[in-house]
PDB file of C-alpha atoms in Angstrom:
ATOM      1  CA  VAL A 580     -15.621 -15.090 -24.875  1.00 30.00           C
ATOM      2  CA  VAL A 581     -11.979 -14.071 -24.827  1.00 32.00           C
ATOM      3  CA  LEU A 582     -10.211 -14.255 -21.494  1.00 32.00           C
ATOM      4  CA  GLY A 583      -7.863 -11.438 -20.629  1.00 33.00           C
ATOM      5  CA  ALA A 584      -8.081  -7.673 -20.560  1.00 33.00           C
ATOM      6  CA  VAL A 585     -11.402  -5.998 -21.262  1.00 31.00           C
ATOM      7  CA  VAL A 586     -12.054  -2.263 -21.006  1.00 30.00           C
ATOM      8  CA  GLN A 587     -14.896  -1.160 -18.720  1.00 32.00           C
ATOM      9  CA  GLN A 588     -15.826   2.155 -17.133  1.00 32.00           C
ATOM     10  CA  ALA A 589     -15.428   2.735 -13.380  1.00 35.00           C
ATOM     11  CA  PRO A 590     -14.792   5.779 -11.215  1.00 40.00           C
ATOM     12  CA  PRO A 591     -11.315   6.285  -9.744  1.00 45.00           C
ATOM     13  CA  LEU A 592     -10.488   7.056  -6.136  1.00 49.00           C
ATOM     14  CA  ALA A 593     -11.887  10.476  -5.282  1.00 49.00           C
ATOM     15  CA  GLY A 594      -9.305  13.056  -6.224  1.00 50.00           C
ATOM     16  CA  ALA A 595      -7.232  10.591  -8.271  1.00 48.00           C
ATOM     17  CA  PRO A 596      -6.036  11.723 -11.692  1.00 47.00           C
ATOM     18  CA  ALA A 597      -8.670  11.204 -14.369  1.00 44.00           C
ATOM     19  CA  THR A 598      -7.829  10.032 -17.879  1.00 39.00           C
ATOM     20  CA  ALA A 599     -10.136  10.691 -20.827  1.00 35.00           C
ATOM     21  CA  THR A 600     -11.052   7.793 -23.107  1.00 35.00           C
ATOM     22  CA  ALA A 601     -12.726   7.530 -26.466  1.00 36.00           C
ATOM     23  CA  ALA A 602     -15.866   6.177 -24.810  1.00 35.00           C
ATOM     24  CA  SER A 603     -16.219   9.016 -22.322  1.00 34.00           C
ATOM     25  CA  SER A 604     -14.290  12.101 -21.423  1.00 35.00           C
ATOM     26  CA  LYS A 605     -15.670  12.038 -17.864  1.00 35.00           C
ATOM     27  CA  THR A 606     -14.969   8.470 -16.727  1.00 35.00           C
ATOM     28  CA  PRO A 607     -11.506   6.873 -16.962  1.00 39.00           C
ATOM     29  CA  ALA A 608     -11.046   3.459 -18.523  1.00 40.00           C
ATOM     30  CA  THR A 609     -10.229   0.522 -16.302  1.00 40.00           C
ATOM     31  CA  THR A 610      -8.606  -2.759 -17.092  1.00 39.00           C
ATOM     32  CA  THR A 611     -10.579  -5.769 -16.002  1.00 38.00           C
ATOM     33  CA  THR A 612      -9.801  -9.462 -16.098  1.00 37.00           C
ATOM     34  CA  MET A 613     -12.837 -11.605 -16.770  1.00 36.00           C
ATOM     35  CA  ALA A 614     -13.631 -14.680 -14.734  1.00 37.00           C
ATOM     36  CA  ALA A 615     -12.437 -17.985 -16.205  1.00 40.00           C
ATOM     37  CA  ASP A 616     -16.036 -19.199 -16.585  1.00 40.00           C
ATOM     38  CA  GLY A 617     -16.697 -16.421 -19.105  1.00 40.00           C
ATOM     39  CA  LEU A 618     -19.232 -14.605 -16.959  1.00 41.00           C
ATOM     40  CA  ASP A 619     -19.094 -10.843 -16.834  1.00 41.00           C
ATOM     41  CA  ALA A 620     -17.951 -10.750 -13.197  1.00 37.00           C
ATOM     42  CA  PRO A 621     -14.978  -8.379 -13.195  1.00 39.00           C
ATOM     43  CA  LEU A 622     -11.895  -9.210 -11.196  1.00 39.00           C
ATOM     44  CA  ASN A 623      -9.313  -6.622 -10.145  1.00 44.00           C
ATOM     45  CA  VAL A 624     -11.113  -3.536 -11.475  1.00 47.00           C
ATOM     46  CA  LYS A 625      -8.637  -0.654 -11.287  1.00 54.00           C
ATOM     47  CA  PRO A 626      -8.664   2.824 -12.804  1.00 59.00           C
ATOM     48  CA  GLU A 627      -6.354   3.460 -15.727  1.00 63.00           C
ATOM     49  CA  GLY A 628      -3.056   4.767 -14.414  1.00 62.00           C
ATOM     50  CA  PHE A 629      -3.433   2.781 -11.173  1.00 68.00           C
ATOM     51  CA  PRO A 630       0.009   1.270 -10.455  1.00 66.00           C
ATOM     52  CA  LEU A 631       0.403  -2.403 -11.194  1.00 71.00           C
ATOM     53  CA  THR A 632       1.701  -2.825  -7.654  1.00 81.00           C
ATOM     54  CA  PHE A 633       2.543  -0.631  -4.688  1.00 87.00           C
ATOM     55  CA  PHE A 634       5.356  -2.890  -3.455  1.00 88.00           C
ATOM     56  CA  ASP A 635       7.940  -5.470  -4.441  1.00 87.00           C
ATOM     57  CA  GLU A 636       7.457  -8.807  -2.697  1.00 85.00           C
ATOM     58  CA  ALA A 637      11.198  -9.422  -2.340  1.00 81.00           C
ATOM     59  CA  SER A 638      11.994  -5.960  -0.973  1.00 85.00           C
ATOM     60  CA  ILE A 639       9.305  -5.472   1.659  1.00 82.00           C
ATOM     61  CA  PHE A 640      10.716  -8.054   4.044  1.00 85.00           C
ATOM     62  CA  LYS A 641      14.182  -6.460   4.128  1.00 86.00           C
ATOM     63  CA  ALA A 642      13.265  -3.567   6.438  1.00 84.00           C
ATOM     64  CA  ASP A 643      13.982  -4.188  10.103  1.00 86.00           C
ATOM     65  CA  LYS A 644      11.471  -3.498  12.856  1.00 88.00           C
ATOM     66  CA  ASN A 645      13.149  -0.220  13.925  1.00 91.00           C
ATOM     67  CA  LYS A 646      12.867   1.192  10.406  1.00 92.00           C
ATOM     68  CA  LEU A 647       9.217   0.132  10.215  1.00 93.00           C
ATOM     69  CA  ASP A 648       8.578   1.811  13.575  1.00 93.00           C
ATOM     70  CA  GLY A 649      10.234   4.989  12.296  1.00 94.00           C
ATOM     71  CA  PHE A 650       7.984   5.137   9.244  1.00 94.00           C
ATOM     72  CA  ILE A 651       4.879   4.532  11.348  1.00 94.00           C
ATOM     73  CA  ILE A 652       5.881   7.433  13.614  1.00 94.00           C
ATOM     74  CA  LEU A 653       6.725   9.635  10.595  1.00 93.00           C
ATOM     75  CA  LEU A 654       3.239   8.999   9.226  1.00 94.00           C
ATOM     76  CA  GLY A 655       1.725  10.264  12.480  1.00 92.00           C
ATOM     77  CA  ARG A 656       0.899   7.049  14.323  1.00 94.00           C
ATOM     78  CA  SER A 657       3.324   6.863  17.256  1.00 92.00           C
ATOM     79  CA  ASP A 658       0.475   5.235  19.202  1.00 93.00           C
ATOM     80  CA  ILE A 659       1.042   2.005  17.243  1.00 92.00           C
ATOM     81  CA  VAL A 660       4.699   1.863  18.232  1.00 91.00           C
ATOM     82  CA  ASN A 661       4.239   3.134  21.815  1.00 90.00           C
ATOM     83  CA  PRO A 662       0.612   2.477  22.813  1.00 87.00           C
ATOM     84  CA  HIS A 663       1.273   3.412  26.458  1.00 88.00           C
ATOM     85  CA  MET A 664       2.785   6.795  25.573  1.00 85.00           C
ATOM     86  CA  ALA A 665       0.414   8.052  22.903  1.00 83.00           C
ATOM     87  CA  SER A 666      -3.231   7.782  21.966  1.00 89.00           C
ATOM     88  CA  PRO A 667      -4.498   7.360  18.403  1.00 91.00           C
ATOM     89  CA  PRO A 668      -4.816  10.692  16.610  1.00 92.00           C
ATOM     90  CA  THR A 669      -8.222  12.154  15.926  1.00 92.00           C
ATOM     91  CA  GLU A 670      -9.183  12.679  12.301  1.00 92.00           C
ATOM     92  CA  ALA A 671      -8.606  16.417  12.782  1.00 93.00           C
ATOM     93  CA  GLU A 672      -5.044  15.686  13.987  1.00 93.00           C
ATOM     94  CA  GLU A 673      -4.467  13.363  11.031  1.00 93.00           C
ATOM     95  CA  ILE A 674      -5.607  16.074   8.623  1.00 92.00           C
ATOM     96  CA  ALA A 675      -3.424  18.673  10.394  1.00 92.00           C
ATOM     97  CA  ASN A 676      -0.393  16.429   9.765  1.00 92.00           C
ATOM     98  CA  LEU A 677      -1.530  15.344   6.301  1.00 94.00           C
ATOM     99  CA  THR A 678       0.910  17.459   4.292  1.00 93.00           C
ATOM    100  CA  LEU A 679       3.921  16.061   6.146  1.00 93.00           C
ATOM    101  CA  SER A 680       2.653  12.482   6.060  1.00 94.00           C
ATOM    102  CA  PHE A 681       1.591  12.521   2.407  1.00 96.00           C
ATOM    103  CA  ASN A 682       4.843  14.195   1.301  1.00 94.00           C
ATOM    104  CA  ALA A 683       6.850  11.619   3.257  1.00 94.00           C
ATOM    105  CA  ILE A 684       5.236   8.996   1.061  1.00 95.00           C
ATOM    106  CA  THR A 685       5.426  10.770  -2.287  1.00 93.00           C
ATOM    107  CA  SER A 686       8.732  12.625  -1.897  1.00 90.00           C
ATOM    108  CA  GLY A 687      10.543  10.833   0.920  1.00 81.00           C
ATOM    109  CA  ASN A 688      12.058   7.403   1.170  1.00 87.00           C
ATOM    110  CA  VAL A 689       8.888   5.559   2.177  1.00 91.00           C
ATOM    111  CA  LEU A 690       8.613   4.081  -1.310  1.00 91.00           C
ATOM    112  CA  ASP A 691      12.220   2.859  -1.161  1.00 89.00           C
ATOM    113  CA  THR A 692      11.103   0.528   1.622  1.00 87.00           C
ATOM    114  CA  CYS A 693       8.312  -0.747  -0.618  1.00 89.00           C
ATOM    115  CA  PHE A 694      10.470  -1.357  -3.702  1.00 90.00           C
ATOM    116  CA  GLY A 695      14.090  -1.346  -2.588  1.00 87.00           C
ATOM    117  CA  SER A 696      16.568   1.387  -3.386  1.00 81.00           C
ATOM    118  CA  GLY A 697      18.342  -0.081  -6.420  1.00 83.00           C
ATOM    119  CA  PRO A 698      18.171   1.402  -9.923  1.00 86.00           C
ATOM    120  CA  GLN A 699      15.784  -1.345 -11.072  1.00 86.00           C
ATOM    121  CA  SER A 700      13.173  -0.061  -8.624  1.00 87.00           C
ATOM    122  CA  ARG A 701      13.190   3.570  -9.858  1.00 89.00           C
ATOM    123  CA  PRO A 702      10.637   3.107 -12.704  1.00 90.00           C
ATOM    124  CA  ARG A 703       8.170   1.413 -10.362  1.00 90.00           C
ATOM    125  CA  ILE A 704       8.663   4.089  -7.695  1.00 91.00           C
ATOM    126  CA  ARG A 705       8.072   6.829 -10.287  1.00 91.00           C
ATOM    127  CA  GLU A 706       4.882   5.059 -11.422  1.00 90.00           C
ATOM    128  CA  VAL A 707       3.489   5.035  -7.879  1.00 90.00           C
ATOM    129  CA  GLN A 708       4.658   8.616  -7.229  1.00 92.00           C
ATOM    130  CA  GLY A 709       2.939   9.776 -10.415  1.00 90.00           C
ATOM    131  CA  TYR A 710      -0.319   8.151  -9.385  1.00 89.00           C
ATOM    132  CA  LEU A 711      -0.191   9.460  -5.823  1.00 92.00           C
ATOM    133  CA  ASN A 712       0.906  12.972  -6.820  1.00 92.00           C
ATOM    134  CA  GLY A 713      -2.213  13.221  -8.976  1.00 90.00           C
ATOM    135  CA  ILE A 714      -4.448  12.805  -5.919  1.00 90.00           C
ATOM    136  CA  MET A 715      -5.588  16.256  -4.841  1.00 92.00           C
ATOM    137  CA  ASP A 716      -8.569  15.450  -2.616  1.00 92.00           C
ATOM    138  CA  GLU A 717      -7.701  15.686   1.087  1.00 93.00           C
ATOM    139  CA  ARG A 718      -9.826  12.650   2.017  1.00 93.00           C
ATOM    140  CA  ALA A 719      -8.177  10.558  -0.690  1.00 92.00           C
ATOM    141  CA  GLN A 720      -4.720  11.651   0.513  1.00 94.00           C
ATOM    142  CA  LEU A 721      -5.722  10.662   4.040  1.00 95.00           C
ATOM    143  CA  ALA A 722      -6.774   7.236   2.708  1.00 94.00           C
ATOM    144  CA  VAL A 723      -3.303   6.884   1.136  1.00 94.00           C
ATOM    145  CA  VAL A 724      -1.550   7.779   4.400  1.00 96.00           C
ATOM    146  CA  ARG A 725      -3.747   5.326   6.306  1.00 95.00           C
ATOM    147  CA  ALA A 726      -2.976   2.607   3.742  1.00 94.00           C
ATOM    148  CA  TYR A 727       0.760   3.102   4.191  1.00 94.00           C
ATOM    149  CA  VAL A 728       0.381   3.085   7.986  1.00 95.00           C
ATOM    150  CA  SER A 729      -1.509  -0.219   7.658  1.00 94.00           C
ATOM    151  CA  TYR A 730       1.214  -1.512   5.325  1.00 94.00           C
ATOM    152  CA  PHE A 731       3.997  -0.734   7.809  1.00 93.00           C
ATOM    153  CA  GLU A 732       1.931  -2.016  10.716  1.00 94.00           C
ATOM    154  CA  ARG A 733       1.334  -5.325   8.904  1.00 93.00           C
ATOM    155  CA  LEU A 734       5.050  -5.676   8.125  1.00 91.00           C
ATOM    156  CA  ARG A 735       5.799  -4.893  11.773  1.00 92.00           C
ATOM    157  CA  ARG A 736       3.440  -7.668  12.925  1.00 88.00           C
ATOM    158  CA  HIS A 737       5.090 -10.034  10.436  1.00 85.00           C
ATOM    159  CA  SER A 738       8.538  -9.146  11.796  1.00 83.00           C
ATOM    160  CA  GLN A 739       7.382  -9.727  15.371  1.00 82.00           C
ATOM    161  CA  ALA A 740       5.828 -13.058  14.424  1.00 82.00           C
ATOM    162  CA  MET A 741       9.035 -14.177  12.732  1.00 79.00           C
ATOM    163  CA  GLU A 742      10.966 -13.315  15.911  1.00 75.00           C
ATOM    164  CA  GLU A 743       8.519 -15.385  17.973  1.00 73.00           C
ATOM    165  CA  TRP A 744       8.608 -18.303  15.550  1.00 65.00           C
ATOM    166  CA  TRP A 745      12.356 -18.186  14.827  1.00 61.00           C
ATOM    167  CA  LEU A 746      12.797 -21.812  15.875  1.00 60.00           C
ATOM    168  CA  PHE A 747      10.264 -22.929  13.255  1.00 62.00           C
ATOM    169  CA  GLY A 748      11.289 -20.207  10.800  1.00 58.00           C
ATOM    170  CA  LEU A 749      11.905 -22.371   7.750  1.00 62.00           C
ATOM    171  CA  CYS A 750       8.694 -24.308   8.285  1.00 66.00           C
ATOM    172  CA  VAL A 751       6.363 -21.335   8.646  1.00 72.00           C
ATOM    173  CA  GLU A 752       8.180 -18.494   6.897  1.00 72.00           C
ATOM    174  CA  SER A 753       6.752 -19.037   3.408  1.00 74.00           C
ATOM    175  CA  SER A 754       3.162 -19.308   4.634  1.00 78.00           C
ATOM    176  CA  MET A 755       3.591 -16.266   6.888  1.00 82.00           C
ATOM    177  CA  ARG A 756       5.062 -14.260   4.005  1.00 83.00           C
ATOM    178  CA  ALA A 757       2.235 -15.321   1.700  1.00 86.00           C
ATOM    179  CA  SER A 758      -0.330 -14.246   4.289  1.00 86.00           C
ATOM    180  CA  CYS A 759       1.435 -10.907   4.766  1.00 87.00           C
ATOM    181  CA  ILE A 760       1.575 -10.300   0.998  1.00 89.00           C
ATOM    182  CA  ARG A 761      -2.155 -11.067   0.662  1.00 91.00           C
ATOM    183  CA  ASP A 762      -2.964  -8.621   3.449  1.00 92.00           C
ATOM    184  CA  ILE A 763      -0.765  -5.875   1.996  1.00 90.00           C
ATOM    185  CA  THR A 764      -2.191  -6.394  -1.495  1.00 90.00           C
ATOM    186  CA  ALA A 765      -5.694  -5.930  -0.077  1.00 90.00           C
ATOM    187  CA  ILE A 766      -4.596  -2.738   1.710  1.00 90.00           C
ATOM    188  CA  PHE A 767      -3.340  -1.137  -1.504  1.00 89.00           C
ATOM    189  CA  ASP A 768      -6.138  -2.478  -3.709  1.00 85.00           C
ATOM    190  CA  GLY A 769      -8.436  -0.411  -1.502  1.00 80.00           C
ATOM    191  CA  LEU A 770      -6.860   2.724  -2.967  1.00 80.00           C
ATOM    192  CA  ALA A 771      -8.414   2.023  -6.373  1.00 69.00           C
ATOM    193  CA  TYR A 772     -11.955   2.678  -5.248  1.00 47.00           C
TER     194      TYR A 772
END
């Protein structure tokens, strides 16, 4: 058994761009890493064309809390920032605001917060934009918007925790960052299915 990349078939996120393969013109190829014990248990199954990552670990912690709040509000969830002034939107309200929210992610500067705004981040931003722009299904677009809301909300909680733990900052910062990165990775990995 060879460890490393193995091609398997799996369906992409509903409405995500499909890519034809030699094995099947209906199901896109996915890259799978096999378990170290050689068993056929796939790890990290993702559709072909799925971005390697939706964020840069060094860049995500640079946004201040006010900027994170602004993006949460832009994506239609002012209730997270001001729970006493707004109630969570209904699904119908989320869908009514979907075009604005989804375009803020794919065409606005939301992705700059995820990758940074330097020239080295442009190829990665274009990769994510290409993937997201291929999603035509309204429910899948709503899942993307919800993922980015969760992303900003998790970064907001991290920022608040760092403010509370400032005295112990050096002692706990690396473990808190690692926990935040794990949570955010899980949020975006959910977009592959």
